[in-house]
Amino acid sequence: MDLKAKYEHLEALNAQAELGGGLERIEKQHASGKKTARERILALLDPGTFTEIDKLMTHRNYEFGMETNKVLGDGLISGYGKVNGRLVYVFAQDFTVFGGSLSRANADKIVKIQQLALKMGAPVVGLNDSGGARIQEGVESLAGYADIFYNNVMSSGVIPQISAILGPCAGGAVYSPALTDFIFMVNERSHMFVTGPEVIKTVTHEDVTKEELGGAHTHSSKSGVAHFTGNDEDQTLMMVRELLSFLPSNNLEDAPIKPTIDPSDRVDEKLQNVVPADPNRPYDMHEIIQTVIDNQHFLEVQPHYAQNIIVGFARFAGKPVGIVANQPSHLAGVLDINSSVKAARFVRFCDAFNLPLVTFVDVPGFLPGTNQEFGGIIKHGAKLLYAFSEATVPKITIITRKAYGGAYDVMSSKHIGADVNLAYPTAEIAVMGPEGAINIIHRNKLNDTERVQAVQDYREKFANPYKAASLGYIDEIIQPKYTRMRIIGALDMTQNKRKSNLPRKHGNIPL
Ligand code: HXC
C-alpha cells in the first residue's frame, strides 16, 4: 500500500465507524425522535472540541455468528471535549449498534474514560440509550457492568458524575446511573426500570405501561430517581451544560466564579412582605430564594419530588452555592422521609464538591403518622441531621419563620456546625408550636377562652427569635430586605474556612 492509500484506508475506517449501525438504523433512531450517539455528543460539547478515543475498537465475541458481525466502535462513542471551556469526559451508547447493548469491549471503553477522568480530575457525562447487557456475551457483559459500577463508586465525591437517560435503561444497567450524582431524563423518551412491564405482569400480576413504570414523570415525581427532566434531548443536554457551570471539575477545586453585575448590596424592599403576619398562612419560599440570588438564576434539583423541601444551585456575587430550603406552601414545609433523603443527598454532594450551603428554614417539625413511623422517619430524618453535621463547607442559615423541635436542630443549626445563623423578626424558634405546647402543659385543665389566652401568651414569650439570639444560637436578627447582602457578607467571611472532621475510614450514615 502506498502512502496515499494508507491515508485513504484510515479515512475509510473512520467514515465506517461514524456510520455506526448504518443509515437505515440511523433513520429509525431519528424517526423515533432520538439523536444518534454522535449527534448527542456534539450537541453537549462546545463546538469543535470533541476528541474521540477507541473509535476503531470492536467486540471480541465468537458466539452466535458474532465473529462476522462487527461494527467499528462497537456501539459506544467515547472521548473528551469542553463544556463552557472546561474539560469533560463523555461516553454515549449508540443504539444503532446492537441496540447500544453493553459488550466487554464496550465496557472497557467506558472504564477507560472513567479512569482518565479520575486521573485528570474532570467530570464524566454518560449518555445512556441501551438494550442492556449484550445478550450474546453473557457473563462477560456482566463483568463489564461491574467494572463500571466499581469505577462509579471510586469516582464518587472525587469528580462529578452525570447520567443522561435518552432511551431505554433497564435491568442492572440502571445501577451505573444510580451511582452517579445526577440523573437527567427526557419526557416520554427515556425509561428506567430494574424489571420491565412483562416480568412484573408475570410475577406480581400488575398491569403497568413502561411510561408509568419508569418514564421521566414517574422518576422525577414519584420515585425520586431522576433529578432533572427535559422536554426533549436538546433541552436536556443544555441542562447538563448548565449544571456543569455550577460545579468544580473535581473535589480539590472550587466551583467557577461567574462574574455578575447584580449588586452585592442590593436591598429588596419586597422581601419585607413575603413572610405573612399570620404564622399559619403559607407563602412560596421560591420568592425569597429568587429575590436574593444573582440574577434570579436558580437551578432547582428534583423540583417535582418531595416539594416540601427545595434544593438547588444558585450564585451569590458570582460564587456557586447549594441552597436547601423548607417550602411552607407544600405540606407546610414539614420534614418527612422523602424530603429528608432528598436534602441529605444534596447536602452531601455540595460538601463533597466545596459548594457552600445556604439554608432557609421554615419548618413546623417532622411529619407525624404511622406511615412515616413505619417507613422509618427516624433513620431517614437522621440522614439529613448526619449530612448537615458532617458537612465542613461554609454553612449559612436563615430562619424566616418556624424552626420547631428536632427540625430546628436538623436544619443547619448553630449546634451542628453552621457558621452564620441569621433570623428574621418573624422567626419562631421553640421546642414546639404554641397550640401543641399549651395542650401538653395544661392538658385538659383550660376552658376555651383560657386556652386561647395561653396560646397567645406562649406565642409572645417563646415563638420568636429573641430567646435564641440571647443565647448566641442566632448571630443576628435581620430585616428581610437585607438578606442578600448578609448572605454575601457571610460567604465572604467564610471563604477561607478550614475545617476537617477527624480521620476515619468512613462514617456510618444511617442508610
Ligand atoms: C444484543 C440487542 C439487545 C441486547 C437490543 N438489541 N437489545 N442486542 N443485546 N441486550 C438489538 C436488537 O436485536 C436489534 O437488532 C436492535 O438492537 C434494536 O432492537 P429492537 O428490539 O429492534 O428495538 P426496539 O423495538 O426499540 O426495542 C428496544 C428494546 C428491546 C426495548 C431495548 O430491544 C429489548 O427489549 N432488548 C432486550 C433487553 C434485554 O432484555 N436486555 C438484557 C437485560 S439483562 P437488529 O439487528 O434487529 O437491529 C441486563 C442485565 C444487566 O441488562 C445487568 C447489569 C448488572
Short mmCIF file of N, CA and C in Angstrom, two decimals, residues 59-137:
data_model
loop_
_atom_site.label_atom_id
_atom_site.label_comp_id
_atom_site.label_asym_id
_atom_site.label_seq_id
_atom_site.Cartn_x
_atom_site.Cartn_y
_atom_site.Cartn_z
N HIS A 59 -15.84 -5.68 19.21
CA HIS A 59 -16.07 -6.71 20.24
C HIS A 59 -15.20 -7.93 19.95
N ARG A 60 -15.08 -8.80 20.96
CA ARG A 60 -14.21 -9.97 20.82
C ARG A 60 -15.03 -11.25 21.05
N ASN A 61 -16.22 -11.26 20.48
CA ASN A 61 -17.15 -12.36 20.73
C ASN A 61 -17.21 -13.29 19.52
N TYR A 62 -17.17 -14.60 19.79
CA TYR A 62 -17.22 -15.57 18.69
C TYR A 62 -18.47 -16.45 18.73
N GLU A 63 -19.41 -16.10 19.58
CA GLU A 63 -20.64 -16.89 19.69
C GLU A 63 -21.72 -16.31 18.76
N PHE A 64 -22.69 -17.12 18.44
CA PHE A 64 -23.88 -16.69 17.69
C PHE A 64 -23.53 -15.99 16.39
N GLY A 65 -22.41 -16.39 15.75
CA GLY A 65 -22.02 -15.79 14.48
C GLY A 65 -21.55 -14.35 14.61
N MET A 66 -21.23 -13.94 15.82
CA MET A 66 -20.85 -12.53 16.03
C MET A 66 -19.49 -12.21 15.42
N GLU A 67 -18.65 -13.29 15.18
CA GLU A 67 -17.32 -13.00 14.63
C GLU A 67 -17.40 -12.33 13.25
N THR A 68 -18.52 -12.53 12.57
CA THR A 68 -18.66 -11.87 11.26
C THR A 68 -19.55 -10.63 11.36
N ASN A 69 -19.91 -10.29 12.54
CA ASN A 69 -20.82 -9.16 12.71
C ASN A 69 -20.19 -8.13 13.66
N LYS A 70 -19.23 -7.39 13.11
CA LYS A 70 -18.52 -6.42 13.95
C LYS A 70 -18.75 -5.02 13.42
N VAL A 71 -18.90 -4.08 14.32
CA VAL A 71 -19.06 -2.68 13.92
C VAL A 71 -17.97 -1.88 14.61
N LEU A 72 -17.25 -1.07 13.86
CA LEU A 72 -16.16 -0.29 14.46
C LEU A 72 -16.71 0.64 15.55
N GLY A 73 -16.08 0.59 16.69
CA GLY A 73 -16.56 1.39 17.83
C GLY A 73 -17.46 0.57 18.74
N ASP A 74 -18.04 -0.49 18.20
CA ASP A 74 -18.86 -1.44 18.94
C ASP A 74 -19.99 -0.81 19.76
N GLY A 75 -20.63 0.21 19.21
CA GLY A 75 -21.85 0.70 19.88
C GLY A 75 -21.59 1.64 21.03
N LEU A 76 -20.40 2.20 21.08
CA LEU A 76 -20.15 3.20 22.12
C LEU A 76 -19.21 4.27 21.58
N ILE A 77 -19.60 5.51 21.71
CA ILE A 77 -18.73 6.62 21.30
C ILE A 77 -18.18 7.23 22.59
N SER A 78 -16.87 7.39 22.68
CA SER A 78 -16.31 7.94 23.93
C SER A 78 -15.16 8.88 23.64
N GLY A 79 -14.89 9.74 24.58
CA GLY A 79 -13.78 10.68 24.40
C GLY A 79 -13.90 11.84 25.35
N TYR A 80 -13.34 12.97 24.93
CA TYR A 80 -13.37 14.13 25.80
C TYR A 80 -13.53 15.40 24.98
N GLY A 81 -13.93 16.46 25.67
CA GLY A 81 -14.12 17.74 25.00
C GLY A 81 -14.32 18.80 26.06
N LYS A 82 -14.93 19.90 25.67
CA LYS A 82 -15.09 21.00 26.62
C LYS A 82 -16.57 21.37 26.76
N VAL A 83 -16.93 21.76 27.96
CA VAL A 83 -18.23 22.38 28.20
C VAL A 83 -17.95 23.72 28.87
N ASN A 84 -18.41 24.79 28.26
CA ASN A 84 -18.09 26.15 28.72
C ASN A 84 -16.58 26.30 28.92
N GLY A 85 -15.82 25.71 27.99
CA GLY A 85 -14.36 25.86 28.02
C GLY A 85 -13.65 24.95 29.01
N ARG A 86 -14.38 24.08 29.71
CA ARG A 86 -13.73 23.22 30.71
C ARG A 86 -13.80 21.74 30.30
N LEU A 87 -12.72 21.03 30.61
CA LEU A 87 -12.60 19.63 30.21
C LEU A 87 -13.68 18.74 30.80
N VAL A 88 -14.28 17.90 29.96
CA VAL A 88 -15.30 16.95 30.39
C VAL A 88 -15.09 15.64 29.61
N TYR A 89 -15.18 14.51 30.28
CA TYR A 89 -15.15 13.21 29.58
C TYR A 89 -16.57 12.77 29.30
N VAL A 90 -16.75 12.09 28.20
CA VAL A 90 -18.11 11.76 27.79
C VAL A 90 -18.15 10.38 27.12
N PHE A 91 -19.22 9.63 27.34
CA PHE A 91 -19.46 8.45 26.53
C PHE A 91 -20.94 8.41 26.17
N ALA A 92 -21.24 7.84 25.00
CA ALA A 92 -22.63 7.77 24.55
C ALA A 92 -22.88 6.41 23.95
N GLN A 93 -23.89 5.72 24.45
CA GLN A 93 -24.25 4.41 23.90
C GLN A 93 -24.96 4.62 22.57
N ASP A 94 -24.54 3.85 21.56
CA ASP A 94 -25.07 4.02 20.21
C ASP A 94 -26.13 2.94 19.96
N PHE A 95 -27.40 3.35 20.02
CA PHE A 95 -28.49 2.37 19.90
C PHE A 95 -28.53 1.72 18.53
N THR A 96 -27.88 2.34 17.54
CA THR A 96 -27.93 1.75 16.19
C THR A 96 -27.02 0.53 16.06
N VAL A 97 -26.19 0.29 17.06
CA VAL A 97 -25.30 -0.88 17.03
C VAL A 97 -25.72 -1.85 18.13
N PHE A 98 -26.28 -2.97 17.75
CA PHE A 98 -26.76 -3.98 18.72
C PHE A 98 -27.57 -3.32 19.84
N GLY A 99 -28.41 -2.37 19.50
CA GLY A 99 -29.26 -1.70 20.48
C GLY A 99 -28.49 -1.03 21.61
N GLY A 100 -27.25 -0.58 21.30
CA GLY A 100 -26.45 0.09 22.35
C GLY A 100 -26.09 -0.84 23.49
N SER A 101 -26.25 -2.16 23.25
CA SER A 101 -26.03 -3.11 24.36
C SER A 101 -24.57 -3.15 24.78
N LEU A 102 -24.37 -3.54 26.04
CA LEU A 102 -23.04 -3.44 26.62
C LEU A 102 -22.24 -4.74 26.45
N SER A 103 -21.20 -4.64 25.63
CA SER A 103 -20.29 -5.78 25.43
C SER A 103 -19.09 -5.59 26.36
N ARG A 104 -18.22 -6.59 26.37
CA ARG A 104 -16.99 -6.47 27.16
C ARG A 104 -16.14 -5.29 26.63
N ALA A 105 -16.02 -5.21 25.30
CA ALA A 105 -15.20 -4.16 24.69
C ALA A 105 -15.79 -2.78 24.99
N ASN A 106 -17.10 -2.75 24.88
CA ASN A 106 -17.86 -1.54 25.13
C ASN A 106 -17.65 -1.05 26.57
N ALA A 107 -17.66 -2.00 27.52
CA ALA A 107 -17.42 -1.65 28.92
C ALA A 107 -15.98 -1.18 29.11
N ASP A 108 -15.05 -1.82 28.42
CA ASP A 108 -13.64 -1.40 28.53
C ASP A 108 -13.48 0.06 28.12
N LYS A 109 -14.25 0.46 27.09
CA LYS A 109 -14.16 1.86 26.65
C LYS A 109 -14.67 2.81 27.72
N ILE A 110 -15.77 2.43 28.36
CA ILE A 110 -16.32 3.30 29.41
C ILE A 110 -15.34 3.38 30.59
N VAL A 111 -14.80 2.22 30.97
CA VAL A 111 -13.86 2.19 32.09
C VAL A 111 -12.64 3.07 31.78
N LYS A 112 -12.17 3.02 30.55
CA LYS A 112 -11.01 3.86 30.18
C LYS A 112 -11.34 5.34 30.39
N ILE A 113 -12.54 5.74 29.99
CA ILE A 113 -12.98 7.13 30.16
C ILE A 113 -13.05 7.47 31.65
N GLN A 114 -13.62 6.54 32.43
CA GLN A 114 -13.76 6.81 33.87
C GLN A 114 -12.39 7.01 34.51
N GLN A 115 -11.44 6.14 34.13
CA GLN A 115 -10.12 6.21 34.77
C GLN A 115 -9.34 7.45 34.33
N LEU A 116 -9.50 7.81 33.06
CA LEU A 116 -8.85 9.05 32.59
C LEU A 116 -9.42 10.26 33.33
N ALA A 117 -10.74 10.27 33.46
CA ALA A 117 -11.40 11.41 34.11
C ALA A 117 -10.94 11.54 35.56
N LEU A 118 -10.80 10.41 36.22
CA LEU A 118 -10.38 10.41 37.61
C LEU A 118 -8.94 10.94 37.71
N LYS A 119 -8.09 10.47 36.78
CA LYS A 119 -6.68 10.88 36.79
C LYS A 119 -6.55 12.38 36.49
N MET A 120 -7.34 12.88 35.57
CA MET A 120 -7.22 14.29 35.16
C MET A 120 -8.10 15.21 35.99
N GLY A 121 -8.95 14.64 36.81
CA GLY A 121 -9.81 15.46 37.66
C GLY A 121 -10.86 16.23 36.88
N ALA A 122 -11.62 15.51 36.05
CA ALA A 122 -12.67 16.17 35.26
C ALA A 122 -13.95 15.34 35.31
N PRO A 123 -15.10 16.00 35.16
CA PRO A 123 -16.37 15.27 35.24
C PRO A 123 -16.55 14.24 34.13
N VAL A 124 -17.41 13.25 34.39
CA VAL A 124 -17.82 12.30 33.35
C VAL A 124 -19.30 12.48 33.10
N VAL A 125 -19.66 12.59 31.82
CA VAL A 125 -21.07 12.61 31.46
C VAL A 125 -21.35 11.36 30.62
N GLY A 126 -22.31 10.55 31.06
CA GLY A 126 -22.70 9.34 30.32
C GLY A 126 -24.05 9.56 29.67
N LEU A 127 -24.12 9.28 28.36
CA LEU A 127 -25.39 9.42 27.63
C LEU A 127 -25.91 8.02 27.35
N ASN A 128 -26.96 7.64 28.06
CA ASN A 128 -27.42 6.24 28.06
C ASN A 128 -28.57 6.00 27.10
N ASP A 129 -28.46 4.93 26.31
CA ASP A 129 -29.52 4.56 25.37
C ASP A 129 -29.22 3.13 24.97
N SER A 130 -29.69 2.15 25.74
CA SER A 130 -29.16 0.80 25.58
C SER A 130 -30.17 -0.28 25.93
N GLY A 131 -30.10 -1.37 25.20
CA GLY A 131 -30.91 -2.55 25.50
C GLY A 131 -30.34 -3.40 26.62
N GLY A 132 -29.29 -2.91 27.30
CA GLY A 132 -28.75 -3.63 28.47
C GLY A 132 -27.58 -4.52 28.10
N ALA A 133 -27.42 -5.59 28.85
CA ALA A 133 -26.29 -6.50 28.64
C ALA A 133 -26.33 -7.06 27.21
N ARG A 134 -25.18 -7.10 26.53
CA ARG A 134 -25.10 -7.72 25.18
C ARG A 134 -25.38 -9.21 25.37
N ILE A 135 -26.57 -9.59 24.93
CA ILE A 135 -27.05 -10.94 25.26
C ILE A 135 -26.09 -12.02 24.75
N GLN A 136 -25.48 -11.79 23.60
CA GLN A 136 -24.56 -12.78 23.03
C GLN A 136 -23.32 -12.98 23.88
N GLU A 137 -23.01 -12.05 24.79
CA GLU A 137 -21.75 -12.13 25.53
C GLU A 137 -21.91 -12.68 26.94
#
